[in-house]
Coordinates of N, CA and C in Angstrom, one line a residue:
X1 N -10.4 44.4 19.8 CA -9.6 43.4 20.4 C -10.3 42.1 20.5
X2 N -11.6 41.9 21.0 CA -12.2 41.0 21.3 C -12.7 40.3 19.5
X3 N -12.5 41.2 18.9 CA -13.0 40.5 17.5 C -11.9 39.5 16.9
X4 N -10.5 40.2 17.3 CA -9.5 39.8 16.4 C -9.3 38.7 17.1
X5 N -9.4 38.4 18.8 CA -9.0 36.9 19.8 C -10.2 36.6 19.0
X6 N -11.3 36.5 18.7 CA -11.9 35.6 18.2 C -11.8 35.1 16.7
X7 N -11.2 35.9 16.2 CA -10.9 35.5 14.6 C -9.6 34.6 14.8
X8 N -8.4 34.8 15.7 CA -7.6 34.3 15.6 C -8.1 32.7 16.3
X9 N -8.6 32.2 17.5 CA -9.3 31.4 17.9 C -10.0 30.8 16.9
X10 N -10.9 31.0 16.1 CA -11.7 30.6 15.1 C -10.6 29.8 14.2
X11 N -9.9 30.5 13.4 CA -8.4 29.9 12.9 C -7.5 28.9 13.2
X12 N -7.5 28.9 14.5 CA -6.8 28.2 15.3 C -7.7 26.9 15.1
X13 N -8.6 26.9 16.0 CA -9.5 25.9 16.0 C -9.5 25.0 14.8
X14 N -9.9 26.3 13.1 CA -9.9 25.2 11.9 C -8.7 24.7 11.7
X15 N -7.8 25.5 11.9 CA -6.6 24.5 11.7 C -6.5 22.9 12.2
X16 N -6.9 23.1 13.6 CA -7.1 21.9 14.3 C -7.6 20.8 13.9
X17 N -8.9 21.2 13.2 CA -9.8 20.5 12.5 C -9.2 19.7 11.2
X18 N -8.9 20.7 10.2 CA -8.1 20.1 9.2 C -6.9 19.5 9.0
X19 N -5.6 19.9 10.2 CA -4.3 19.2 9.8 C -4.5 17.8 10.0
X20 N -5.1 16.6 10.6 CA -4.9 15.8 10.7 C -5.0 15.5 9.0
X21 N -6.2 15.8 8.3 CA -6.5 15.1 7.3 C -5.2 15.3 6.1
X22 N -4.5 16.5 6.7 CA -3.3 16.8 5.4 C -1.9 15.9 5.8
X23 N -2.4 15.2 7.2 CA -0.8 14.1 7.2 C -1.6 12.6 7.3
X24 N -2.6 12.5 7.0 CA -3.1 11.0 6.2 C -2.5 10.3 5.2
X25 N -1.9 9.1 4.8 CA -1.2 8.6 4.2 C -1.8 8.6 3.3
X26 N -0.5 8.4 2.1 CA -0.9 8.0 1.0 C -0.6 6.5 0.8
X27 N -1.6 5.4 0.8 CA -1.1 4.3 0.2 C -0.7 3.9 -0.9
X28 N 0.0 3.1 -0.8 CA 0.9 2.5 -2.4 C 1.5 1.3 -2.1
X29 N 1.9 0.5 -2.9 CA 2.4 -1.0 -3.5 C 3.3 -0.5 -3.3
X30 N 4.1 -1.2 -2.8 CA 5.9 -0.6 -2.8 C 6.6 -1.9 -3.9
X31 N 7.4 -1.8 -4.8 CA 7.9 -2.9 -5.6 C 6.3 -3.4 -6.2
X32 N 7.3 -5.1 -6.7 CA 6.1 -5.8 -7.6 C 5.7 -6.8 -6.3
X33 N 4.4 -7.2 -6.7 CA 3.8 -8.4 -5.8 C 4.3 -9.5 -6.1
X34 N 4.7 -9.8 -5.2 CA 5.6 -11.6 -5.6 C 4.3 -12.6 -5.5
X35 N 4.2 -13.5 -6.2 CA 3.5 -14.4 -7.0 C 3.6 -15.9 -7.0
X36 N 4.2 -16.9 -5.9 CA 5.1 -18.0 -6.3 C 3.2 -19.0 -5.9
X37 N 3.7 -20.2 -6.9 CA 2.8 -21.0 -7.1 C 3.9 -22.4 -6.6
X38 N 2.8 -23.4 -6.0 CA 3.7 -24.8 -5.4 C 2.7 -25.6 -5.6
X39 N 2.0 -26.2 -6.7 CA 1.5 -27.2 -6.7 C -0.2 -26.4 -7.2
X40 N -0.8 -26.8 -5.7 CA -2.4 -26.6 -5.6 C -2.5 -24.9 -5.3
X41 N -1.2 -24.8 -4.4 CA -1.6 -23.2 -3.6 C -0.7 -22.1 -4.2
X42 N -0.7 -21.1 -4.0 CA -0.9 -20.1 -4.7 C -0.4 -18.7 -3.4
X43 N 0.6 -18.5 -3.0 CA 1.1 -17.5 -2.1 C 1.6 -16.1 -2.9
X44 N 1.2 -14.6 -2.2 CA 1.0 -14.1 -2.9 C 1.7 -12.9 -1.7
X45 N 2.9 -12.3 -1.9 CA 3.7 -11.6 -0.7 C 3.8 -10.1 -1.5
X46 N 3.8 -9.0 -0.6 CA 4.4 -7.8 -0.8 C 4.5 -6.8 0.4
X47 N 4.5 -5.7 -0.4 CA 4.9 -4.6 0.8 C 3.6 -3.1 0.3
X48 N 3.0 -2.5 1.6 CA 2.6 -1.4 1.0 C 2.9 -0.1 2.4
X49 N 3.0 0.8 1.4 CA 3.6 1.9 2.6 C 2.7 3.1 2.3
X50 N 3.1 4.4 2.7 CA 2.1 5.2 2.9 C 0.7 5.0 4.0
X51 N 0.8 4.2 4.9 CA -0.2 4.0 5.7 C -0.5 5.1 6.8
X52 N 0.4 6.2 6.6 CA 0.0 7.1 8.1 C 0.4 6.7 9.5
X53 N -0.8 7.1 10.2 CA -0.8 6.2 11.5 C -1.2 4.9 12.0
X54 N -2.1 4.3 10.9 CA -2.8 3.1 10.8 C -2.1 2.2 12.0
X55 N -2.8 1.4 12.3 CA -2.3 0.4 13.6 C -2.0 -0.9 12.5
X56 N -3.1 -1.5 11.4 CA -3.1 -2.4 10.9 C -3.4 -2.0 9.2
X57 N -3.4 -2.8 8.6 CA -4.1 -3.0 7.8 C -4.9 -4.2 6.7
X58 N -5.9 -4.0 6.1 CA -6.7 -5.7 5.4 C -6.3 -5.7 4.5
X59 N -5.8 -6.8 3.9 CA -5.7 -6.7 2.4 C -6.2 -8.3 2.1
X60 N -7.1 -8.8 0.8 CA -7.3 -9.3 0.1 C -6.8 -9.5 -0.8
X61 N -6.9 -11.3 -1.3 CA -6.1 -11.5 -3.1 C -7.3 -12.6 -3.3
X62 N -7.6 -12.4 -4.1 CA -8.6 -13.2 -5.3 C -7.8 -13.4 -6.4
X63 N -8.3 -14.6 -7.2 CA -7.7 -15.5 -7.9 C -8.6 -16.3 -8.9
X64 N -8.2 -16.9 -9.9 CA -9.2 -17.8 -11.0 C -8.0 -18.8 -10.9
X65 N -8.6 -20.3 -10.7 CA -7.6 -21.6 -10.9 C -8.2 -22.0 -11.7
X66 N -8.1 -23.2 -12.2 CA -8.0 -23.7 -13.3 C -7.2 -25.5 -13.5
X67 N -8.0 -26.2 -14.0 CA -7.3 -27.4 -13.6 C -7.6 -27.8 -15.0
X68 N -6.0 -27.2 -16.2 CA -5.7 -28.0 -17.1 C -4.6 -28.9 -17.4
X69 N -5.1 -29.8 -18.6 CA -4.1 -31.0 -18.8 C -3.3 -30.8 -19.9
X70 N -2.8 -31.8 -19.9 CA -0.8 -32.2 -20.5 C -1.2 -31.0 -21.4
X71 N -2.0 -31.4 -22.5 CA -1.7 -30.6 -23.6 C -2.4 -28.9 -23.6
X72 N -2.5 -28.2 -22.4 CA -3.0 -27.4 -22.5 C -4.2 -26.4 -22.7
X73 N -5.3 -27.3 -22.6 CA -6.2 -27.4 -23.0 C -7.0 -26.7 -21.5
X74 N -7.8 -26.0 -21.9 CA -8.6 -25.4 -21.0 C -9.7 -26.2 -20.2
X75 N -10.2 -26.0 -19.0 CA -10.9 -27.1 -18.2 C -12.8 -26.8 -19.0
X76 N -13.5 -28.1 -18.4 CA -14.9 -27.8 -18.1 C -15.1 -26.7 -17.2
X77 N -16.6 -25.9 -16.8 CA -17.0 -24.8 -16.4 C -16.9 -25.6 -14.6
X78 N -16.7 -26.7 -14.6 CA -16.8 -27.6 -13.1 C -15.3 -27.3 -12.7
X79 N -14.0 -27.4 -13.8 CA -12.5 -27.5 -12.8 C -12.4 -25.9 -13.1
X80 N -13.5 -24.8 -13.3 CA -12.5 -23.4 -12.7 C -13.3 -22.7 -11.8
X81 N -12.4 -22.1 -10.8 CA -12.8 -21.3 -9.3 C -11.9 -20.3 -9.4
X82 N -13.1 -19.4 -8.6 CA -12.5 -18.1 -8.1 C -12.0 -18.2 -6.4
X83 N -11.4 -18.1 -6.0 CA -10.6 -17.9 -4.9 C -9.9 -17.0 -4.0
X84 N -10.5 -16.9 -2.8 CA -9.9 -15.2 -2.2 C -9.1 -15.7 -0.5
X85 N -8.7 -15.0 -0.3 CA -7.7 -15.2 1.4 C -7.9 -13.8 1.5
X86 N -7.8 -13.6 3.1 CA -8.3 -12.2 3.5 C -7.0 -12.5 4.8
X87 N -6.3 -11.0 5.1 CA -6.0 -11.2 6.4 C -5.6 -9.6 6.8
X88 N -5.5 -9.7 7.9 CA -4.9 -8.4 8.8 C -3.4 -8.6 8.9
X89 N -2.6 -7.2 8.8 CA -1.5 -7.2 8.9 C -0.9 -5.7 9.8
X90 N 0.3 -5.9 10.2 CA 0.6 -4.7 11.1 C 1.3 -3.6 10.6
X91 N 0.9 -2.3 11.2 CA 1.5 -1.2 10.2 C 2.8 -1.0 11.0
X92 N 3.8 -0.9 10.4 CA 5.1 -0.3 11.6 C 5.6 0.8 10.5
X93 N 5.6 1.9 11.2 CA 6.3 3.4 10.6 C 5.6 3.1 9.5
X94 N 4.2 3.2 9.0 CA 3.8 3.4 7.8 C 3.6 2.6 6.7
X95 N 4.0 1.6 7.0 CA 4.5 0.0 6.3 C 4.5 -0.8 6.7
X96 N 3.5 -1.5 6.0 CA 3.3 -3.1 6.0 C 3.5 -4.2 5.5
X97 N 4.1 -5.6 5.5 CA 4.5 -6.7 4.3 C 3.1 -7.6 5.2
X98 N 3.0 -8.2 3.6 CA 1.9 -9.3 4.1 C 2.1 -10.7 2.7
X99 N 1.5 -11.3 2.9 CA 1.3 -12.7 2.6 C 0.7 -13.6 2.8
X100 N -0.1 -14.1 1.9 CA -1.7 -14.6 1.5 C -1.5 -15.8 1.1
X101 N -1.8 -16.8 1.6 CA -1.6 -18.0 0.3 C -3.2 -18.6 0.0
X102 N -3.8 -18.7 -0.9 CA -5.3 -19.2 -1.6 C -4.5 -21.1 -1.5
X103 N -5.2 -21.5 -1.7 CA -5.5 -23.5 -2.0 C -6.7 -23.8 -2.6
X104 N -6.3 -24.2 -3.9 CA -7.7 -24.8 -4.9 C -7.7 -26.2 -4.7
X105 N -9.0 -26.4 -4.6 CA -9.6 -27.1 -4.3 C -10.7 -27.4 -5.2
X106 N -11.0 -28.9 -6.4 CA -11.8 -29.1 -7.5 C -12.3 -29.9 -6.9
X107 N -14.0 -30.3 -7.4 CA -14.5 -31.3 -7.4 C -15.0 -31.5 -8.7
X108 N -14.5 -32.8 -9.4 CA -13.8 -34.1 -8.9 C -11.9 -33.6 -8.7
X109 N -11.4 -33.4 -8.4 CA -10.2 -33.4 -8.0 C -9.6 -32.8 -9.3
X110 N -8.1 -32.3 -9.1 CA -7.1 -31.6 -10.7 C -6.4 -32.6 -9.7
X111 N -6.1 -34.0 -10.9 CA -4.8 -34.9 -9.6 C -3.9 -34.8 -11.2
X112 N -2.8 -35.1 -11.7 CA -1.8 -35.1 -12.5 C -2.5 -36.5 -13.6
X113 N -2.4 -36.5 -14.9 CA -0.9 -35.7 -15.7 C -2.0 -34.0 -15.1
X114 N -3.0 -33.4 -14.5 CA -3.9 -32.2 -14.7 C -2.9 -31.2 -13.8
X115 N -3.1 -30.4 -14.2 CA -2.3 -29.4 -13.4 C -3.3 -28.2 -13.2
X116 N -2.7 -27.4 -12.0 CA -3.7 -26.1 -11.3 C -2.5 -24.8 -12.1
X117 N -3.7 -24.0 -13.0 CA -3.2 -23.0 -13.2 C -3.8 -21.4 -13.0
X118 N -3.5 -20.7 -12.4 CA -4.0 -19.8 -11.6 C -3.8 -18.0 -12.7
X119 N -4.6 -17.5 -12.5 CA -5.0 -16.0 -13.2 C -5.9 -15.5 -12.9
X120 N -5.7 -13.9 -13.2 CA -6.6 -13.0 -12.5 C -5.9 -12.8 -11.2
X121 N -5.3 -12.4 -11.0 CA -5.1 -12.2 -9.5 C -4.8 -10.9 -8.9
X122 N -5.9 -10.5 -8.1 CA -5.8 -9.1 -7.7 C -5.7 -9.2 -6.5
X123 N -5.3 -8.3 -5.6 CA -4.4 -7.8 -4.3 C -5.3 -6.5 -4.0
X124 N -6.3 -6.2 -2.9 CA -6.9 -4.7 -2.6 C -7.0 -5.0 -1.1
X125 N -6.7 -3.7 -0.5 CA -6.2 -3.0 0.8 C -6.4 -1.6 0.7
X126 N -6.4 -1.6 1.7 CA -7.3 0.0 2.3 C -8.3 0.6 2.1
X127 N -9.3 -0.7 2.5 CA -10.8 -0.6 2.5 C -10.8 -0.3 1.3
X128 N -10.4 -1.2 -0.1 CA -10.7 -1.5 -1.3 C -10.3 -0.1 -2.5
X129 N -9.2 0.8 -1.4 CA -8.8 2.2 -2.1 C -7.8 1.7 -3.0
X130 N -7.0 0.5 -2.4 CA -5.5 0.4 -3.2 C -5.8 -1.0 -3.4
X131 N -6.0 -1.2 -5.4 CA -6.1 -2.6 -5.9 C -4.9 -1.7 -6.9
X132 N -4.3 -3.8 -6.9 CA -3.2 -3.8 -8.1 C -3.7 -5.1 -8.6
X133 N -3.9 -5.1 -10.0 CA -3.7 -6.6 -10.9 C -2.7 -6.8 -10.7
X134 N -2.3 -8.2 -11.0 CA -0.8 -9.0 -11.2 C -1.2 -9.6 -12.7
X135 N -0.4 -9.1 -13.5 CA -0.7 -10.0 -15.0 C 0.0 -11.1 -15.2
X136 N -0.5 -12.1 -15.8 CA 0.2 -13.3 -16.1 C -0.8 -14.3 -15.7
X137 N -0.3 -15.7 -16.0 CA -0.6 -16.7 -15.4 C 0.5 -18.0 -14.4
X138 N 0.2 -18.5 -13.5 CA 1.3 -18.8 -12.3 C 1.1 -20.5 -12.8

């Protein structure tokens, strides 16, 4: 009798141990990451779910700008930057929307006919588990 309360206790216990880790979220990108560009800056919105019980979550977007003119022409090694925004956002039922906006900033200045054009732009959250590229350029 005393073997089998203790086998069943033992069992009990692992269970205890292990179910939290079997209702841990799965994170994911819900939809596409919205991408809108306004000049210099660079706003970068979505949604990710699967978060569990999370309170919050960090997500980062990094970026390459670029300060080319009229005819398209690619800049000196001086007008291109990499660029990152970092923020905390709140998890409710599992799900989070956030939005990041980066601002390039050249020295000597991208002022017109020069234009800022932005690529590479990657999005990572949940302590760097969940990265998505965005392809294109903005």
């Amino acid at each position: 009798m005393r073997r089998l309360l203790a086998t069943l206790l033992t069992a009990l216990l692992a269970t205890f141990l292990f179910v939290p880790q079997a209702f841990a979220g799965s994170p994911h990108f819900v939809g596409a990451i919205d991408v809108d560009r306004a000049g210099d800056t660079l706003t970068v919105s979505g949604k990710i779910a699967g978060l569990g019980n999370e309170d919050q979550v960090d997500v980062q977007v990094t970026a390459d700008a670029s300060c080319v003119n009229p005819g398209g022409n690619k800049p000196s090694a001086d007008n291109k930057q990499s660029f990152s925004a970092e923020g905390e956002f709140p998890v409710q039922n599992g799900k989070a929307l956030f939005s990041l906006t980066l601002t390039a900033t050249f020295q000597p200045s991208c002022t017109p006919p020069m234009t800022v054009e932005w690529s590479n732009v990657v999005v990572t959250a949940y302590d760097g588990l969940l990265t998505m590229a965005v392809p294109g350029t903005f």
